[in-house]
Amino acid sequence: MPKSYTSIVLATLLLAGLTGCGADSPDSTPSSPATAGPASPSAPSGPASPSATAPSASASASSTATAASSAAFPLTISRRGGFAGVDDRAEIAANGSATVTTRDRAAVKVTVPAATVDELRRLVTTPEFSGKAALPEAPTCNDGFEYEVATPSSTVTVHDCGQPHGAPIDRILAIGAELLKG
């Protein structure tokens, strides 16, 4: 068994153990954020205090998370080729909702666990992932799969010819293979 295939199988089994039966749970809709009411007419009209004008640490962390999400999602993982000629796709949103489409069955809605969404966000924003987008495409291999990982900011295409692609991409492919196996 090639080393890359063994790594993918082990990562897939690990992910399957972590996700359990969560993919069969019904879709949930995100709750809407609370809206602030109108300003109180009795509020003081003097100069604003520094704490009122400076963004809070939580607001800064929230804007950083939002920026990372917009750079990472929607995330699409596609798998094409192989001996049987597959054409599979998983489209993942920042909230964990995903649509999995394969050549031999209708689209299926699934929910990706929050920890996996966070891991995907981290992986696709690494320099190693984004650096792969600038590299020339490697030659294809007979009966191998071609994977394409697309984010709003970059697209990486790799061929699974039994060789490692780097830790972030190999992990993304393992997560994608788990989603696409249905």
PDB file of C-alpha atoms in Angstrom:
ATOM      1  CA  MET A   1       0.000   0.000   0.000  1.00  0.00           C
ATOM      2  CA  PRO A   2       1.511   3.387  -0.941  1.00  0.00           C
ATOM      3  CA  LYS A   3       2.278   5.655   1.979  1.00  0.00           C
ATOM      4  CA  SER A   4      -0.074   8.426   0.767  1.00  0.00           C
ATOM      5  CA  TYR A   5      -3.011   6.033   0.447  1.00  0.00           C
ATOM      6  CA  THR A   6      -2.380   4.683   3.951  1.00  0.00           C
ATOM      7  CA  SER A   7      -2.302   8.216   5.347  1.00  0.00           C
ATOM      8  CA  ILE A   8      -5.558   9.094   3.616  1.00  0.00           C
ATOM      9  CA  VAL A   9      -7.252   5.923   4.873  1.00  0.00           C
ATOM     10  CA  LEU A  10      -6.094   6.567   8.444  1.00  0.00           C
ATOM     11  CA  ALA A  11      -7.160  10.215   8.303  1.00  0.00           C
ATOM     12  CA  THR A  12     -10.529   9.204   6.861  1.00  0.00           C
ATOM     13  CA  LEU A  13     -11.096   6.664   9.627  1.00  0.00           C
ATOM     14  CA  LEU A  14     -10.144   9.248  12.238  1.00  0.00           C
ATOM     15  CA  LEU A  15     -12.534  11.789  10.736  1.00  0.00           C
ATOM     16  CA  ALA A  16     -15.309   9.202  10.557  1.00  0.00           C
ATOM     17  CA  GLY A  17     -14.866   8.524  14.263  1.00  0.00           C
ATOM     18  CA  LEU A  18     -14.988  12.237  15.056  1.00  0.00           C
ATOM     19  CA  THR A  19     -18.062  12.994  12.976  1.00  0.00           C
ATOM     20  CA  GLY A  20     -20.145  10.035  14.173  1.00  0.00           C
ATOM     21  CA  CYS A  21     -23.720  10.325  13.034  1.00  0.00           C
ATOM     22  CA  GLY A  22     -23.692  14.129  12.810  1.00  0.00           C
ATOM     23  CA  ALA A  23     -24.068  14.115   9.021  1.00  0.00           C
ATOM     24  CA  ASP A  24     -27.557  12.638   9.351  1.00  0.00           C
ATOM     25  CA  SER A  25     -28.852  15.388  11.625  1.00  0.00           C
ATOM     26  CA  PRO A  26     -31.429  17.777  10.155  1.00  0.00           C
ATOM     27  CA  ASP A  27     -30.276  21.095   8.811  1.00  0.00           C
ATOM     28  CA  SER A  28     -30.373  23.876  11.327  1.00  0.00           C
ATOM     29  CA  THR A  29     -30.822  27.508  10.530  1.00  0.00           C
ATOM     30  CA  PRO A  30     -28.488  29.983  12.148  1.00  0.00           C
ATOM     31  CA  SER A  31     -30.113  32.316  14.604  1.00  0.00           C
ATOM     32  CA  SER A  32     -30.226  35.956  13.626  1.00  0.00           C
ATOM     33  CA  PRO A  33     -28.081  38.347  15.622  1.00  0.00           C
ATOM     34  CA  ALA A  34     -29.824  40.558  18.135  1.00  0.00           C
ATOM     35  CA  THR A  35     -30.465  44.068  16.949  1.00  0.00           C
ATOM     36  CA  ALA A  36     -29.845  47.073  19.103  1.00  0.00           C
ATOM     37  CA  GLY A  37     -32.764  49.319  19.917  1.00  0.00           C
ATOM     38  CA  PRO A  38     -32.813  53.058  19.272  1.00  0.00           C
ATOM     39  CA  ALA A  39     -30.504  55.263  21.294  1.00  0.00           C
ATOM     40  CA  SER A  40     -31.890  56.548  24.538  1.00  0.00           C
ATOM     41  CA  PRO A  41     -32.908  60.223  24.363  1.00  0.00           C
ATOM     42  CA  SER A  42     -31.446  60.778  27.837  1.00  0.00           C
ATOM     43  CA  ALA A  43     -27.946  59.686  26.783  1.00  0.00           C
ATOM     44  CA  PRO A  44     -25.275  62.266  27.562  1.00  0.00           C
ATOM     45  CA  SER A  45     -24.253  64.410  24.608  1.00  0.00           C
ATOM     46  CA  GLY A  46     -20.724  65.223  25.787  1.00  0.00           C
ATOM     47  CA  PRO A  47     -17.516  63.992  24.166  1.00  0.00           C
ATOM     48  CA  ALA A  48     -17.314  60.245  23.724  1.00  0.00           C
ATOM     49  CA  SER A  49     -15.089  58.326  26.064  1.00  0.00           C
ATOM     50  CA  PRO A  50     -12.148  56.387  24.572  1.00  0.00           C
ATOM     51  CA  SER A  51     -13.835  53.087  25.391  1.00  0.00           C
ATOM     52  CA  ALA A  52     -16.893  54.129  23.396  1.00  0.00           C
ATOM     53  CA  THR A  53     -14.920  55.016  20.267  1.00  0.00           C
ATOM     54  CA  ALA A  54     -12.256  52.289  20.305  1.00  0.00           C
ATOM     55  CA  PRO A  55     -13.262  48.868  19.004  1.00  0.00           C
ATOM     56  CA  SER A  56     -13.410  46.210  21.664  1.00  0.00           C
ATOM     57  CA  ALA A  57     -11.163  43.156  21.614  1.00  0.00           C
ATOM     58  CA  SER A  58     -14.152  40.930  20.875  1.00  0.00           C
ATOM     59  CA  ALA A  59     -15.189  43.127  17.936  1.00  0.00           C
ATOM     60  CA  SER A  60     -11.638  42.944  16.584  1.00  0.00           C
ATOM     61  CA  ALA A  61     -11.551  39.154  16.971  1.00  0.00           C
ATOM     62  CA  SER A  62     -14.963  38.918  15.324  1.00  0.00           C
ATOM     63  CA  SER A  63     -13.855  40.974  12.321  1.00  0.00           C
ATOM     64  CA  THR A  64     -10.711  38.827  11.993  1.00  0.00           C
ATOM     65  CA  ALA A  65     -12.833  35.650  12.045  1.00  0.00           C
ATOM     66  CA  THR A  66     -15.194  37.136   9.472  1.00  0.00           C
ATOM     67  CA  ALA A  67     -12.265  38.048   7.208  1.00  0.00           C
ATOM     68  CA  ALA A  68     -10.846  34.506   7.513  1.00  0.00           C
ATOM     69  CA  SER A  69     -14.265  33.037   6.699  1.00  0.00           C
ATOM     70  CA  SER A  70     -14.717  35.233   3.649  1.00  0.00           C
ATOM     71  CA  ALA A  71     -11.277  34.172   2.384  1.00  0.00           C
ATOM     72  CA  ALA A  72     -12.014  30.475   3.006  1.00  0.00           C
ATOM     73  CA  PHE A  73     -15.720  30.014   2.283  1.00  0.00           C
ATOM     74  CA  PRO A  74     -17.569  28.970   0.302  1.00  0.00           C
ATOM     75  CA  LEU A  75     -15.082  26.128  -0.084  1.00  0.00           C
ATOM     76  CA  THR A  76     -15.479  23.629  -2.908  1.00  0.00           C
ATOM     77  CA  ILE A  77     -13.661  20.303  -3.024  1.00  0.00           C
ATOM     78  CA  SER A  78     -13.974  18.481  -6.363  1.00  0.00           C
ATOM     79  CA  ARG A  79     -12.743  14.998  -7.287  1.00  0.00           C
ATOM     80  CA  ARG A  80     -12.596  13.864 -10.911  1.00  0.00           C
ATOM     81  CA  GLY A  81     -11.137  10.942 -12.811  1.00  0.00           C
ATOM     82  CA  GLY A  82     -10.102   7.572 -11.492  1.00  0.00           C
ATOM     83  CA  PHE A  83     -10.728   4.257 -13.199  1.00  0.00           C
ATOM     84  CA  ALA A  84     -14.519   4.664 -13.012  1.00  0.00           C
ATOM     85  CA  GLY A  85     -14.477   8.316 -14.101  1.00  0.00           C
ATOM     86  CA  VAL A  86     -15.999   9.978 -11.047  1.00  0.00           C
ATOM     87  CA  ASP A  87     -17.096  13.596 -10.896  1.00  0.00           C
ATOM     88  CA  ASP A  88     -17.863  14.474  -7.269  1.00  0.00           C
ATOM     89  CA  ARG A  89     -18.176  17.830  -5.506  1.00  0.00           C
ATOM     90  CA  ALA A  90     -18.639  19.063  -1.936  1.00  0.00           C
ATOM     91  CA  GLU A  91     -19.585  22.718  -1.467  1.00  0.00           C
ATOM     92  CA  ILE A  92     -19.117  23.856   2.135  1.00  0.00           C
ATOM     93  CA  ALA A  93     -20.428  27.098   3.634  1.00  0.00           C
ATOM     94  CA  ALA A  94     -18.882  28.922   6.606  1.00  0.00           C
ATOM     95  CA  ASN A  95     -21.759  27.808   8.860  1.00  0.00           C
ATOM     96  CA  GLY A  96     -21.020  24.114   8.162  1.00  0.00           C
ATOM     97  CA  SER A  97     -23.882  23.445   5.771  1.00  0.00           C
ATOM     98  CA  ALA A  98     -22.699  21.515   2.746  1.00  0.00           C
ATOM     99  CA  THR A  99     -24.047  20.055  -0.464  1.00  0.00           C
ATOM    100  CA  VAL A 100     -22.440  16.883  -1.769  1.00  0.00           C
ATOM    101  CA  THR A 101     -23.016  15.972  -5.409  1.00  0.00           C
ATOM    102  CA  THR A 102     -21.772  12.807  -7.068  1.00  0.00           C
ATOM    103  CA  ARG A 103     -22.212  11.437 -10.545  1.00  0.00           C
ATOM    104  CA  ASP A 104     -24.356   8.502  -9.434  1.00  0.00           C
ATOM    105  CA  ARG A 105     -26.779  10.149  -6.960  1.00  0.00           C
ATOM    106  CA  ALA A 106     -28.728  13.347  -6.343  1.00  0.00           C
ATOM    107  CA  ALA A 107     -27.325  16.212  -4.283  1.00  0.00           C
ATOM    108  CA  VAL A 108     -27.311  15.542  -0.540  1.00  0.00           C
ATOM    109  CA  LYS A 109     -27.376  18.225   2.173  1.00  0.00           C
ATOM    110  CA  VAL A 110     -25.067  17.491   5.109  1.00  0.00           C
ATOM    111  CA  THR A 111     -23.711  19.359   8.097  1.00  0.00           C
ATOM    112  CA  VAL A 112     -19.962  19.537   8.616  1.00  0.00           C
ATOM    113  CA  PRO A 113     -18.990  19.621  12.316  1.00  0.00           C
ATOM    114  CA  ALA A 114     -17.858  23.028  13.599  1.00  0.00           C
ATOM    115  CA  ALA A 115     -14.413  21.674  14.509  1.00  0.00           C
ATOM    116  CA  THR A 116     -13.920  20.453  10.934  1.00  0.00           C
ATOM    117  CA  VAL A 117     -15.076  23.812   9.508  1.00  0.00           C
ATOM    118  CA  ASP A 118     -12.566  25.575  11.775  1.00  0.00           C
ATOM    119  CA  GLU A 119      -9.835  23.156  10.669  1.00  0.00           C
ATOM    120  CA  LEU A 120     -10.662  23.739   6.984  1.00  0.00           C
ATOM    121  CA  ARG A 121     -10.605  27.524   7.551  1.00  0.00           C
ATOM    122  CA  ARG A 122      -7.171  27.222   9.152  1.00  0.00           C
ATOM    123  CA  LEU A 123      -5.817  24.893   6.450  1.00  0.00           C
ATOM    124  CA  VAL A 124      -6.883  26.956   3.430  1.00  0.00           C
ATOM    125  CA  THR A 125      -5.447  30.147   4.901  1.00  0.00           C
ATOM    126  CA  THR A 126      -1.965  28.675   5.447  1.00  0.00           C
ATOM    127  CA  PRO A 127       0.866  29.960   3.235  1.00  0.00           C
ATOM    128  CA  GLU A 128       1.569  26.384   2.129  1.00  0.00           C
ATOM    129  CA  PHE A 129      -1.965  26.066   0.675  1.00  0.00           C
ATOM    130  CA  SER A 130      -2.042  29.462  -1.003  1.00  0.00           C
ATOM    131  CA  GLY A 131       1.512  28.929  -2.304  1.00  0.00           C
ATOM    132  CA  LYS A 132       0.358  25.792  -4.147  1.00  0.00           C
ATOM    133  CA  ALA A 133      -2.037  27.924  -6.193  1.00  0.00           C
ATOM    134  CA  ALA A 134       0.928  29.724  -7.772  1.00  0.00           C
ATOM    135  CA  LEU A 135       2.795  26.514  -8.718  1.00  0.00           C
ATOM    136  CA  PRO A 136       2.466  24.943 -12.158  1.00  0.00           C
ATOM    137  CA  GLU A 137       0.129  21.963 -12.298  1.00  0.00           C
ATOM    138  CA  ALA A 138       1.830  18.574 -11.844  1.00  0.00           C
ATOM    139  CA  PRO A 139       1.452  15.960 -14.584  1.00  0.00           C
ATOM    140  CA  THR A 140      -1.519  13.614 -14.335  1.00  0.00           C
ATOM    141  CA  CYS A 141      -1.240   9.931 -13.568  1.00  0.00           C
ATOM    142  CA  ASN A 142      -3.157   7.057 -15.145  1.00  0.00           C
ATOM    143  CA  ASP A 143      -6.437   6.275 -13.373  1.00  0.00           C
ATOM    144  CA  GLY A 144      -5.646   8.736 -10.591  1.00  0.00           C
ATOM    145  CA  PHE A 145      -7.955  11.320  -9.099  1.00  0.00           C
ATOM    146  CA  GLU A 146      -7.653  15.021  -9.777  1.00  0.00           C
ATOM    147  CA  TYR A 147      -8.663  17.124  -6.785  1.00  0.00           C
ATOM    148  CA  GLU A 148      -9.520  20.792  -6.979  1.00  0.00           C
ATOM    149  CA  VAL A 149      -9.875  22.859  -3.814  1.00  0.00           C
ATOM    150  CA  ALA A 150     -11.375  26.276  -4.511  1.00  0.00           C
ATOM    151  CA  THR A 151     -11.855  29.192  -2.140  1.00  0.00           C
ATOM    152  CA  PRO A 152     -12.901  32.746  -3.021  1.00  0.00           C
ATOM    153  CA  SER A 153      -9.228  33.754  -3.040  1.00  0.00           C
ATOM    154  CA  SER A 154      -7.433  30.767  -4.601  1.00  0.00           C
ATOM    155  CA  THR A 155      -7.770  27.434  -6.375  1.00  0.00           C
ATOM    156  CA  VAL A 156      -5.391  24.511  -5.969  1.00  0.00           C
ATOM    157  CA  THR A 157      -5.436  21.488  -8.282  1.00  0.00           C
ATOM    158  CA  VAL A 158      -3.473  18.350  -7.400  1.00  0.00           C
ATOM    159  CA  HIS A 159      -3.302  14.837  -8.792  1.00  0.00           C
ATOM    160  CA  ASP A 160      -3.402  11.888  -6.423  1.00  0.00           C
ATOM    161  CA  CYS A 161      -0.569   9.785  -7.791  1.00  0.00           C
ATOM    162  CA  GLY A 162       0.501   8.302  -4.458  1.00  0.00           C
ATOM    163  CA  GLN A 163       2.786  11.175  -3.453  1.00  0.00           C
ATOM    164  CA  PRO A 164       2.250  13.648  -0.605  1.00  0.00           C
ATOM    165  CA  HIS A 165       1.183  17.206  -1.428  1.00  0.00           C
ATOM    166  CA  GLY A 166       2.035  18.822   1.891  1.00  0.00           C
ATOM    167  CA  ALA A 167       0.280  18.554   5.243  1.00  0.00           C
ATOM    168  CA  PRO A 168      -2.491  21.140   4.680  1.00  0.00           C
ATOM    169  CA  ILE A 169      -3.499  19.815   1.276  1.00  0.00           C
ATOM    170  CA  ASP A 170      -3.281  16.159   2.299  1.00  0.00           C
ATOM    171  CA  ARG A 171      -5.562  16.891   5.279  1.00  0.00           C
ATOM    172  CA  ILE A 172      -8.044  18.843   3.109  1.00  0.00           C
ATOM    173  CA  LEU A 173      -8.117  15.905   0.662  1.00  0.00           C
ATOM    174  CA  ALA A 174      -8.761  13.470   3.526  1.00  0.00           C
ATOM    175  CA  ILE A 175     -11.695  15.580   4.740  1.00  0.00           C
ATOM    176  CA  GLY A 176     -12.966  15.883   1.168  1.00  0.00           C
ATOM    177  CA  ALA A 177     -12.689  12.130   0.571  1.00  0.00           C
ATOM    178  CA  GLU A 178     -14.742  11.505   3.719  1.00  0.00           C
ATOM    179  CA  LEU A 179     -17.460  13.929   2.578  1.00  0.00           C
ATOM    180  CA  LEU A 180     -17.531  12.523  -0.944  1.00  0.00           C
ATOM    181  CA  LYS A 181     -17.736   8.871   0.044  1.00  0.00           C
ATOM    182  CA  GLY A 182     -21.341   9.465   1.049  1.00  0.00           C
TER     183      GLY A 182
END
